[in-house]
């Protein structure tokens, strides 16, 4: 049995994720159906012990949606879907069903600002007609707001309570407009910080925080080369040749919650995010909105109704892209963790190592991949596994393992000796692509994450009970830059501006 204390809880979680396909975008356009619904396409899910100074004992949850945003993407930019619900689920007893759900729902107000043209007031085509500040939205033509519900028990039938502003008691929060450009919003970082709210959480004695808004994409991947039959040197030195999506933005739903208000009888929690839309949609052939030429009861471009139906799901990164086969990608997005036994073959017999073997003549670990079953479906005994557990895919975090300070974090997480990193939860700086590729190629075969103490065994790869391929670190040629992330909530960086026109003439 391989004894490796630096392999803690989770090197695992990540590991398993990567066990199967050739796509390596965290969750960007990962399934055929969701490509046509970008507003509800979950891209990344982060869950980690907060490492902002003074925030010990808190857990940060970040669900990113609406992938690959070009900062200049006006005039409508990147609003979320008023007819959808976005949810973050927490399982704290190991039964693969949510015990706590945080449900976000959005509302868009269009003010239909006009300008006078030859004596006629004509609606403008832009979302702002002047500079915007947090205290003055008079020039803002489109405003987004949202509510957050905390549901205990089943997400649809459980006890529903509102999360409220700790200062005002209100249950509606404003969302900042996207970073249009520096002429519209001179100091976006300060502007966006005004939309971080201290919140009162039901049945929780300590306040939390919430923020929803555009952020700079934090996921790092050499995307083009990966899809081009892995046109990389995956066993070469780790370096940063390209981060294809480094110039993109994303929309984040971020919560900070006291750990004690998330855990059950153990310090381990599992988490995942989903988005659901109405089951039915009827397209209006002659859409009208409220304007100078439309009646007050005019219908928009579509009328939606019926039960909410899940269309996006994301726990650990890279699962649907790299583990689940093409025929089952839409099924995975619609599924719940309690039903993950249907996808077990993708974990026990992953396709990625076989593909790497064909492309690079790198020996694939033997099957069945019991190492990946442990980290992918159950968690590691004594680390990220609860006393009783139903096999299921989700991101798992041991809240009892202290956070590593921002300046000391290692982007390889547990594989690099940083036990507070992926796959023990996931932080923005964690290089999940390299970690997962490394695990898929046999880094965890036979590992015991508790060192000489019994109880932390991962599992063998077929008959192999030690590292395959010499324990080499596999890489995609793109490295995270710790300086590119914030060290305070909401941790992901200020979004890139659509235009940089500070010095431009009015």
Tab-separated table of C-alpha atoms in Angstrom, residues 33-34 37-42 63-65 80-89 98 101-106 151 154-156 253 272-281 304-314 332-337:
chain	number	residue	atom	x	y	z
A	33	UNK	CA	-28.884	20.820	-24.833
A	34	UNK	CA	-27.372	23.433	-22.526
A	37	UNK	CA	-29.370	28.038	-22.888
A	38	UNK	CA	-26.271	29.978	-21.781
A	39	UNK	CA	-28.098	31.932	-19.059
A	40	UNK	CA	-28.598	28.726	-17.083
A	41	UNK	CA	-25.323	27.017	-18.019
A	42	UNK	CA	-23.367	26.466	-14.807
A	63	UNK	CA	-21.743	29.191	-8.416
A	64	UNK	CA	-20.763	30.642	-11.793
A	65	UNK	CA	-23.157	30.860	-14.728
A	80	UNK	CA	-29.663	36.144	-15.841
A	81	UNK	CA	-32.993	34.432	-16.541
A	82	UNK	CA	-36.027	35.801	-14.658
A	83	UNK	CA	-37.949	32.611	-15.452
A	84	UNK	CA	-35.301	30.290	-13.980
A	85	UNK	CA	-34.204	29.370	-10.485
A	86	UNK	CA	-30.528	28.988	-9.592
A	87	UNK	CA	-29.704	26.812	-6.597
A	88	UNK	CA	-26.794	25.749	-4.388
A	89	UNK	CA	-27.432	22.497	-2.534
A	98	UNK	CA	-30.025	18.105	-0.274
A	101	UNK	CA	-30.762	24.708	-0.563
A	102	UNK	CA	-30.020	28.347	-1.327
A	103	UNK	CA	-32.374	29.402	-4.126
A	104	UNK	CA	-31.735	32.538	-6.198
A	105	UNK	CA	-34.443	34.098	-8.346
A	106	UNK	CA	-34.032	37.218	-10.500
A	151	UNK	CA	-34.881	25.812	2.000
A	154	UNK	CA	-36.330	18.802	-0.132
A	155	UNK	CA	-35.715	21.663	-2.563
A	156	UNK	CA	-39.366	21.745	-3.700
A	253	UNK	CA	-23.645	33.828	-7.281
A	272	UNK	CA	-23.439	21.192	-5.978
A	273	UNK	CA	-25.289	23.827	-7.999
A	274	UNK	CA	-28.223	23.466	-10.370
A	275	UNK	CA	-30.374	25.647	-12.598
A	276	UNK	CA	-33.972	24.873	-13.494
A	277	UNK	CA	-36.383	26.385	-16.005
A	278	UNK	CA	-40.119	26.152	-16.596
A	279	UNK	CA	-41.144	22.978	-18.366
A	280	UNK	CA	-43.140	24.684	-21.105
A	281	UNK	CA	-42.425	27.659	-23.341
A	304	UNK	CA	-43.386	30.090	-19.882
A	305	UNK	CA	-45.152	27.817	-17.421
A	306	UNK	CA	-45.253	24.418	-15.785
A	307	UNK	CA	-43.038	22.827	-13.152
A	308	UNK	CA	-39.415	23.798	-12.766
A	309	UNK	CA	-37.198	21.282	-14.542
A	310	UNK	CA	-33.462	20.956	-13.907
A	311	UNK	CA	-31.285	21.552	-16.983
A	312	UNK	CA	-27.853	22.221	-15.461
A	313	UNK	CA	-25.877	20.510	-12.713
A	314	UNK	CA	-22.344	20.980	-11.446
A	332	UNK	CA	-26.376	13.993	-16.153
A	333	UNK	CA	-27.403	17.651	-16.211
A	334	UNK	CA	-30.987	16.649	-15.389
A	335	UNK	CA	-30.076	14.115	-12.710
A	336	UNK	CA	-29.659	14.248	-8.931
A	337	UNK	CA	-26.715	12.833	-6.941
